[in-house]
Amino acid sequence: MPRTNTKKISQIIETDFLVIGSGVAGLRAALELSSHGRVLMVAKGGPQENSTFFAQGGVAVALSEEDHVDLHFTDTIKAGHQLCRKPATKALVQEGPARIEELLSWGAKFDKIKGKLAFAHEGAHSRRRILRAGGDAIGSEMVRVLTACARQQSTITWIGNQFSIDLLVLDGQCCGAIVLEELTGKLKLILASATVLSTGGAGQVYARTTNPGSATGDGMAMALRAGAVLEDMEFVQFHPTALYLPSSPPFLLSEAMRGEGGRLRNNKREFFMKRYHKDRELASRDVVARAIWSEMEATKARHVYLDVTHLSASFIKKRFPTIYSTCLRYDIDITEEWIPVSPSAHYWMGGVHTDIHGATTLPGLFAAGEVACSGVHGANRLASNSLLEGLVFGLRSAQSAVDFSSDHTIPSLSLREIGNWPKSPTKPVRDTEKLRNSLRRLMWTKIGLVRNGDVLSKAVNQLTRWEKMLGQTSLTRTNMETRNLIEVARCTAEAALWRENTIGAHFRKDFPNAKGLNWKTHSQSHRPLKTTDFPLTIKRAK
Ligand code: SIN
């Protein structure tokens, strides 16, 4: 990668709408925007480098004969420990069925039984409501369908290997982004009348995560630097069952495995979930993840086991083909052996605060999907609600971006006006990989499933030091991702320190009660916008 200390922005591109990110929310937004103007979609890496693509379990939707949107609503609010925003949750469950029907009409192939959609069961759902595809590969099917539709729209341009560095803020309004072309190191400015962020989560902040390597919190960090408010950053969902092997990454073992009857055993071979919750393996994720954590502590083990060996081998291979073959690659035949599992960071419930229409607190900036905090997940996301959220709020954010653009035109800005950027010298970070490693370890051990005030304070101090160190890092993808990870980590740690109660995914050993003063208040992270280099802020004379 070239050092870009003295580099200038060399190209300005204009578009009506800029969409950053290529998962379900971004694709759904782009499709809606495409009938209102030119849409430029940029993403780092390639079309499969997003969390949607790897989603296994499914998409929750109240479409079965035994289900109703009110039940889906109640389950979501209950799993979120009463911290979900009700109007947003209503929109999710009420508009969800139409978004799924639409996807079916576009050619989505969801699994069926006797010609009817098959609905699976997952934790904390009172009905079988999870649609799946290819057994355990819903994400790639959704990306396939949405991408195929997007390809048919002449107004959508998709460019990969474009790393968004910062949002452009002109006169207090988001007007696009500065982008690094990863392969050439060229800097570009994309000017747009409205920008939709759909960059996903930040699982790479943790030593153990089910997320792909691309989940480095870029959108959250960019929005923060641009002056937008982040919300509920303390709520990070740890998936109870990720593969635990010294030789493997923490590959996800879908909750659907427990939905189909998979049981958890500790290293004394005991089924232990009955000691923690009446719903046992199908209690909500925060409950199951912490129960596993307790068992691991009590038995001094690094993992527990997921046991599906009582299910028939042919069923397992058909229902979980990806999981079966992946585990086999790591020398575990799940039809015959118990699978070593432990919790892993999985999903960010918090993110860039949006209203019910996907608008952030920064005019011109909209957000949808995991990068956003629309309020539908509260303190703990109900399993399989996130793909639905991507569809519903991808569309909603696009609709409000269209409204916004009807009285905000694309700004005009010349290369001469921009001048040199960044304005102050940048310095390369010597050992980014080492720093990332220390960060991942710090987050996992100090701001993980079990938290404590003293430890959190020290972690915040450490993260603040690292953040200062990386302030003006040189413009390479690795350096900038590291800076983003650290900024997101710091917001998470600060919010976790601020929240002095135990609720949902946030467990404070020193504040074990669920309700205390202000327990219903949502935490907010906000940095005053500095008129310096990051982000590019230009205040023009009127
Ligand atoms: C899973 O398959 O367990 C993950 C689904 C989700 O996170 O909603």
XYZ file of C-alpha atoms and ligand atoms in Angstrom:
550
model
C 0.000 0.000 0.000
C 1.343 3.456 -0.836
C 1.986 5.947 1.964
C -0.388 8.771 1.289
C 0.959 11.520 3.531
C 1.144 13.993 0.698
C -1.598 12.588 -1.434
C -4.383 14.723 -2.777
C -7.906 13.863 -3.692
C -7.582 13.370 -7.422
C -11.122 12.812 -8.593
C -14.607 14.047 -7.819
C -17.565 11.859 -8.676
C -21.159 13.084 -8.509
C -24.166 10.911 -7.874
C -27.670 11.483 -6.599
C -27.401 8.812 -3.899
C -24.385 7.200 -2.318
C -24.840 3.828 -0.600
C -21.874 2.620 1.452
C -21.914 -1.135 2.092
C -23.255 -4.091 0.166
C -25.238 -6.307 2.566
C -28.998 -6.753 2.690
C -29.771 -3.231 3.962
C -27.603 -1.484 1.376
C -28.932 -3.566 -1.493
C -32.549 -3.026 -0.485
C -31.918 0.698 -0.122
C -30.211 0.887 -3.523
C -33.122 -0.862 -5.221
C -35.562 1.693 -3.852
C -33.303 4.632 -4.670
C -32.758 3.404 -8.228
C -36.097 4.733 -9.441
C -35.292 8.211 -8.125
C -31.840 8.924 -9.513
C -28.312 7.655 -10.005
C -27.150 5.371 -7.211
C -23.515 4.661 -6.515
C -22.872 1.687 -4.229
C -19.381 1.396 -2.842
C -18.031 -1.348 -0.629
C -14.658 -2.366 0.612
C -13.551 -5.706 -0.745
C -15.824 -7.784 -2.962
C -19.594 -8.475 -3.106
C -19.368 -11.368 -0.650
C -17.409 -9.522 2.029
C -20.365 -8.636 4.201
C -22.059 -10.243 7.170
C -25.308 -10.862 5.293
C -23.583 -13.270 2.950
C -22.545 -15.515 5.852
C -25.893 -15.515 7.681
C -26.988 -19.069 8.403
C -30.067 -19.314 10.569
C -32.705 -17.386 8.763
C -35.048 -14.503 8.630
C -37.816 -14.156 11.202
C -41.199 -13.126 9.844
C -44.775 -13.602 10.993
C -46.064 -15.354 7.885
C -47.071 -18.797 9.032
C -50.692 -19.752 9.648
C -50.105 -20.132 13.391
C -48.361 -16.759 13.703
C -49.348 -13.106 13.969
C -47.385 -9.846 13.824
C -48.504 -9.044 17.382
C -46.812 -12.212 18.633
C -43.641 -11.348 16.754
C -43.814 -7.862 18.291
C -44.246 -9.217 21.827
C -41.380 -11.706 21.447
C -39.071 -8.978 20.111
C -39.865 -6.578 22.963
C -39.461 -9.336 25.552
C -36.115 -10.505 24.160
C -34.982 -6.846 24.047
C -35.767 -6.506 27.791
C -38.215 -3.625 27.214
C -35.496 -1.443 25.707
C -36.727 -1.720 22.112
C -38.331 1.376 20.637
C -41.907 0.288 20.127
C -42.785 2.277 16.965
C -39.664 0.934 15.203
C -40.429 -2.603 16.351
C -44.000 -2.255 15.083
C -42.712 -1.146 11.705
C -40.348 -4.140 11.629
C -42.947 -6.791 12.308
C -45.782 -5.166 10.344
C -43.806 -4.392 7.188
C -41.692 -7.554 7.382
C -44.198 -9.860 5.650
C -44.510 -7.527 2.631
C -40.710 -7.295 2.305
C -40.436 -11.081 2.307
C -43.291 -11.571 -0.182
C -41.523 -9.069 -2.411
C -38.276 -11.026 -2.141
C -40.136 -14.210 -3.060
C -41.633 -12.479 -6.093
C -38.080 -11.499 -7.123
C -37.068 -15.161 -7.120
C -35.836 -15.945 -3.576
C -35.743 -19.693 -3.032
C -36.645 -20.267 0.589
C -36.909 -23.832 1.869
C -40.302 -25.449 1.615
C -41.998 -28.538 2.993
C -44.737 -30.061 0.811
C -44.796 -26.929 -1.324
C -45.282 -24.573 1.632
C -42.680 -22.286 3.212
C -40.884 -24.118 6.036
C -40.694 -22.259 9.338
C -37.960 -23.144 11.817
C -37.785 -22.515 15.541
C -35.134 -20.447 17.344
C -34.599 -19.190 20.877
C -37.173 -16.823 22.469
C -39.644 -17.131 19.577
C -43.095 -18.264 20.684
C -43.829 -19.636 17.201
C -41.944 -21.371 14.413
C -41.203 -18.268 12.328
C -37.746 -18.533 10.816
C -37.517 -18.858 7.050
C -34.396 -20.535 5.761
C -32.690 -21.237 2.460
C -30.417 -24.095 1.428
C -30.808 -25.431 4.992
C -28.358 -23.059 6.643
C -27.447 -20.512 3.980
C -30.140 -17.820 4.011
C -27.645 -14.948 3.696
C -26.088 -15.963 0.403
C -29.548 -16.558 -1.082
C -30.693 -13.077 -0.070
C -27.543 -11.494 -1.471
C -27.996 -13.492 -4.690
C -31.556 -12.293 -5.265
C -30.989 -8.673 -4.297
C -27.778 -8.440 -6.336
C -29.499 -9.928 -9.377
C -32.258 -7.302 -9.082
C -29.730 -4.515 -8.602
C -27.850 -5.625 -11.730
C -31.005 -5.105 -13.754
C -31.255 -1.456 -12.732
C -29.296 0.746 -15.110
C -29.207 3.545 -12.532
C -27.238 1.467 -10.004
C -23.456 1.360 -10.240
C -21.678 -1.019 -7.869
C -17.952 -0.609 -7.232
C -15.977 -2.877 -4.937
C -12.550 -2.441 -3.333
C -13.471 1.117 -2.318
C -12.683 1.885 1.299
C -14.703 4.802 2.662
C -12.414 6.885 4.834
C -14.697 9.613 6.062
C -17.975 11.271 5.426
C -17.945 14.652 3.803
C -19.693 17.284 5.907
C -20.429 20.543 4.139
C -22.085 23.315 6.102
C -23.341 20.834 8.671
C -24.771 18.406 6.150
C -23.475 15.049 4.940
C -22.760 15.389 1.229
C -20.971 12.137 0.417
C -17.678 10.537 1.355
C -13.966 10.391 0.735
C -13.019 7.024 -0.632
C -9.744 5.187 -1.081
C -9.462 2.986 -4.145
C -7.840 0.005 -2.464
C -5.973 -1.326 -5.475
C -4.394 1.938 -6.661
C -4.296 4.020 -3.463
C -6.126 6.807 -5.318
C -8.322 9.139 -3.234
C -11.727 10.139 -4.560
C -14.462 12.402 -3.359
C -18.006 11.220 -3.962
C -20.560 14.006 -3.819
C -24.176 13.012 -3.255
C -27.406 14.685 -2.239
C -28.016 11.890 0.314
C -25.870 9.094 1.726
C -27.035 5.748 3.122
C -24.676 3.918 5.481
C -25.049 0.142 5.515
C -21.575 -0.973 6.490
C -22.512 -3.638 9.059
C -21.108 -4.237 12.511
C -17.836 -4.332 14.372
C -17.324 -7.919 15.558
C -13.623 -7.734 14.733
C -13.188 -5.651 17.872
C -13.291 -8.954 19.793
C -10.829 -11.826 19.964
C -13.651 -14.254 19.291
C -16.251 -13.313 16.719
C -18.499 -15.035 14.227
C -18.240 -11.993 11.939
C -16.221 -11.833 8.732
C -12.942 -9.886 8.660
C -14.725 -6.929 7.080
C -16.744 -6.186 10.263
C -14.492 -3.397 11.516
C -17.080 -0.797 12.544
C -16.178 1.591 9.722
C -19.633 3.135 9.370
C -20.069 3.682 13.101
C -16.651 5.323 13.406
C -17.151 7.508 10.334
C -20.541 8.665 11.576
C -19.093 9.432 15.005
C -16.280 11.497 13.504
C -18.818 13.341 11.366
C -20.748 14.380 14.481
C -23.646 11.878 14.358
C -24.920 10.287 17.563
C -24.266 6.609 18.293
C -26.630 4.862 20.654
C -26.718 1.776 22.913
C -23.129 0.830 22.126
C -22.843 -1.251 25.301
C -25.217 -3.838 23.866
C -23.147 -6.379 21.989
C -24.725 -9.766 21.375
C -22.581 -12.813 22.048
C -23.765 -15.837 20.125
C -23.801 -18.821 22.494
C -22.484 -21.403 20.084
C -19.427 -20.794 17.940
C -17.057 -23.633 17.145
C -14.213 -23.810 19.654
C -11.145 -25.511 18.257
C -7.545 -24.340 18.461
C -7.301 -24.853 14.695
C -10.505 -23.107 13.618
C -11.974 -19.629 13.606
C -15.103 -19.287 15.795
C -17.364 -20.542 13.025
C -21.062 -20.020 13.818
C -23.193 -22.995 14.789
C -26.637 -21.693 14.076
C -29.199 -21.281 16.814
C -31.415 -23.333 14.503
C -29.433 -26.387 15.656
C -30.871 -25.879 19.120
C -34.206 -25.088 17.484
C -34.115 -28.577 15.964
C -33.340 -30.167 19.333
C -29.577 -29.651 19.831
C -28.609 -29.828 23.525
C -25.782 -28.239 25.480
C -23.555 -30.330 27.753
C -20.752 -29.262 30.047
C -17.445 -31.092 30.270
C -18.950 -33.423 32.865
C -21.357 -34.552 30.115
C -24.325 -32.934 31.948
C -27.169 -31.092 30.253
C -27.017 -27.877 32.244
C -29.486 -25.409 30.708
C -32.375 -26.562 32.919
C -30.529 -24.978 35.842
C -30.601 -21.570 34.151
C -33.952 -21.103 32.417
C -37.240 -22.903 31.941
C -36.848 -22.637 28.161
C -33.448 -24.378 28.448
C -31.522 -24.285 25.133
C -34.190 -22.041 23.626
C -33.992 -19.258 26.174
C -32.920 -15.904 24.721
C -29.335 -15.575 23.506
C -28.046 -13.451 26.373
C -29.308 -16.053 28.863
C -27.817 -19.029 27.004
C -24.477 -17.290 26.352
C -24.062 -16.372 30.029
C -25.118 -19.836 31.174
C -22.355 -21.316 28.997
C -19.907 -18.775 30.387
C -20.825 -19.763 33.964
C -20.423 -23.458 33.188
C -17.039 -22.828 31.622
C -15.945 -20.872 34.692
C -17.297 -23.457 37.120
C -15.656 -26.380 35.349
C -12.489 -24.451 34.357
C -13.145 -25.407 30.751
C -12.592 -23.415 27.581
C -15.801 -24.642 26.000
C -18.951 -26.683 26.443
C -20.486 -29.037 23.878
C -23.384 -28.839 21.472
C -24.830 -32.282 20.973
C -26.966 -33.116 17.934
C -25.968 -36.765 17.716
C -29.491 -37.903 18.669
C -30.833 -36.423 15.402
C -30.628 -38.623 12.329
C -27.504 -38.222 10.219
C -29.517 -37.744 7.034
C -31.587 -34.982 8.648
C -28.465 -33.180 9.896
C -26.771 -33.317 6.504
C -29.857 -31.995 4.719
C -30.801 -29.362 7.281
C -27.303 -28.043 8.051
C -25.181 -28.781 4.984
C -22.781 -25.849 5.420
C -22.258 -26.515 9.110
C -21.860 -30.252 8.543
C -19.237 -29.850 5.838
C -17.367 -27.034 7.585
C -17.077 -29.017 10.835
C -15.964 -32.068 8.876
C -13.162 -29.954 7.429
C -12.021 -29.403 11.012
C -12.264 -33.141 11.613
C -15.537 -33.169 13.548
C -18.375 -35.308 12.268
C -21.323 -33.595 13.954
C -23.585 -36.587 13.260
C -21.402 -38.652 15.600
C -19.474 -36.258 17.846
C -20.347 -33.494 20.251
C -19.206 -30.119 18.972
C -16.956 -27.980 21.209
C -18.557 -24.520 21.405
C -18.150 -21.292 23.285
C -19.755 -17.836 22.956
C -18.428 -15.329 20.412
C -19.191 -11.700 19.624
C -21.901 -11.783 16.997
C -24.027 -8.675 16.598
C -23.996 -4.996 17.561
C -27.402 -3.979 18.881
C -26.201 -0.378 19.194
C -24.950 1.767 16.351
C -25.666 5.020 14.556
C -28.874 6.359 16.027
C -31.690 6.619 13.496
C -35.275 7.657 13.720
C -38.013 5.353 12.524
C -37.318 6.456 8.952
C -33.616 5.641 9.002
C -32.496 9.272 9.348
C -29.455 9.842 11.559
C -28.856 12.992 13.589
C -26.643 14.332 10.772
C -28.757 15.829 7.976
C -28.196 14.018 4.692
C -26.983 10.824 6.379
C -29.219 7.757 6.631
C -28.353 4.364 8.066
C -29.802 0.860 8.020
C -28.841 -2.642 9.109
C -26.300 -3.540 11.769
C -24.471 -0.207 11.516
C -27.635 1.516 12.692
C -29.460 1.581 15.967
C -33.051 1.820 14.791
C -34.215 0.676 18.223
C -35.671 -2.680 17.216
C -33.222 -4.816 19.196
C -33.158 -3.126 22.604
C -30.759 -4.840 24.992
C -30.804 -8.192 23.193
C -31.733 -8.961 19.591
C -34.316 -11.635 18.981
C -32.710 -14.335 16.825
C -33.052 -13.872 13.061
C -34.572 -10.387 13.294
C -31.606 -8.680 11.664
C -32.092 -9.700 8.039
C -35.684 -8.546 8.321
C -34.476 -5.274 9.798
C -32.099 -4.878 6.838
C -34.993 -5.230 4.382
C -37.509 -3.067 6.252
C -35.153 -0.275 7.275
C -33.097 -0.466 4.071
C -36.281 0.500 2.256
C -37.327 3.062 4.871
C -33.941 4.792 4.896
C -34.023 4.993 1.096
C -37.481 6.535 1.163
C -36.359 9.226 3.560
C -33.163 9.808 1.542
C -35.400 10.416 -1.486
C -37.530 12.891 0.483
C -34.429 14.661 1.735
C -32.927 14.933 -1.739
C -36.068 16.538 -3.116
C -34.978 19.826 -1.555
C -31.221 19.267 -1.243
C -29.196 19.191 -4.426
C -25.738 17.692 -4.957
C -23.270 20.287 -3.656
C -20.710 21.725 -5.992
C -17.122 21.504 -4.867
C -13.925 21.719 -6.858
C -10.578 20.019 -6.339
C -9.128 23.505 -5.837
C -11.528 24.193 -2.939
C -10.517 20.987 -1.266
C -6.805 21.706 -1.519
C -4.509 19.323 0.276
C -6.158 16.614 2.289
C -5.424 15.457 4.903
C -4.151 18.824 5.946
C -1.776 17.754 8.689
C 0.834 15.050 8.178
C -0.154 11.472 8.758
C 2.105 8.847 10.242
C 2.128 5.146 9.580
C 1.490 2.894 12.547
C 4.369 0.521 12.938
C 2.775 -2.709 13.996
C -0.948 -2.487 13.283
C -1.505 -6.228 13.538
C -0.004 -6.281 17.029
C -2.159 -3.355 18.080
C -5.295 -5.041 16.705
C -4.412 -8.169 18.577
C -4.012 -6.296 21.859
C -7.322 -4.554 21.203
C -9.153 -7.815 20.509
C -7.766 -9.339 23.684
C -8.594 -6.284 25.790
C -12.174 -6.216 24.541
C -12.683 -9.947 25.006
C -11.323 -10.088 28.526
C -12.474 -6.709 29.896
C -15.586 -5.687 27.940
C -17.004 -9.098 27.087
C -19.870 -11.108 28.498
C -19.169 -10.200 32.114
C -18.197 -6.627 33.015
C -17.044 -4.723 36.062
C -16.688 -0.970 36.707
C -13.020 -0.891 37.795
C -11.924 -2.989 34.875
C -14.012 -0.936 32.452
C -12.455 2.342 33.659
C -8.964 1.027 33.047
C -9.986 -0.263 29.631
C -11.415 3.143 28.680
C -8.081 4.756 29.602
C -6.147 2.282 27.502
C -8.467 2.748 24.536
C -8.174 6.532 24.830
C -4.378 6.210 24.664
C -4.590 3.991 21.599
C -7.084 6.318 19.959
C -4.734 9.288 20.419
C -1.867 7.271 19.030
C -3.824 6.528 15.867
C -5.326 10.018 15.494
C -3.740 10.912 12.175
C -2.886 7.509 10.876
C -1.735 7.122 7.317
C -4.360 6.322 4.766
C -4.173 2.602 4.229
C -7.132 0.281 4.684
C -5.454 -1.632 7.527
C -4.531 1.484 9.456
C -7.903 3.073 9.009
C -9.779 -0.076 9.961
C -7.690 -0.261 13.116
C -8.513 3.329 13.960
C -12.210 2.598 13.385
C -12.071 -0.495 15.596
C -10.475 1.469 18.407
C -13.022 4.288 18.178
C -15.923 1.841 18.251
C -14.282 -0.048 21.123
C -13.929 3.137 23.107
C -17.599 4.068 22.639
C -18.558 0.536 23.691
C -16.383 0.649 26.788
C -17.595 4.110 27.787
C -21.242 3.129 27.353
C -20.656 -0.104 29.294
C -19.110 1.897 32.125
C -21.982 4.362 32.067
C -24.725 1.726 32.262
C -24.847 0.781 35.917
C -27.290 -2.089 35.720
C -27.478 -5.558 34.241
C -29.817 -5.925 31.330
C -29.892 -8.119 28.243
C -26.459 -8.547 26.749
C -24.917 -6.096 29.239
C -23.930 -7.864 32.447
C -22.323 -5.831 35.244
C -20.980 -7.953 38.088
C -20.885 -4.840 40.264
C -24.465 -3.829 39.346
C -26.363 -7.110 39.117
C -29.860 -5.582 39.279
C -31.825 -5.228 36.074
C -33.418 -1.980 37.034
C -31.798 1.009 38.596
C -32.009 4.722 38.155
C -32.389 5.611 34.455
C -32.402 1.984 33.326
C -34.706 2.889 30.448
C -32.416 5.647 29.194
C -30.481 4.846 26.029
C -26.765 5.576 26.151
C -25.462 8.026 23.582
C -21.967 8.538 22.221
C -21.204 11.806 20.524
C -18.032 13.709 19.728
C -18.163 17.396 19.000
C -17.336 17.941 15.359
C -13.905 19.486 14.990
C -13.159 21.586 11.954
C -9.919 19.765 11.327
C -8.929 17.061 8.894
C -11.148 14.213 10.013
C -13.752 14.283 8.714
C -13.377 16.698 5.879
C -15.479 19.571 7.088
C -15.799 22.633 4.999
C -17.653 25.681 6.119
C -18.259 27.920 3.185
C -18.800 31.643 3.291
C -22.477 32.365 2.687
C -27.926 -18.121 13.804
O -28.118 -18.783 12.791
O -27.866 -18.592 14.930
C -27.716 -16.654 13.649
C -28.948 -15.996 13.280
C -28.983 -14.624 13.855
O -27.972 -14.148 14.371
O -30.044 -14.023 13.847
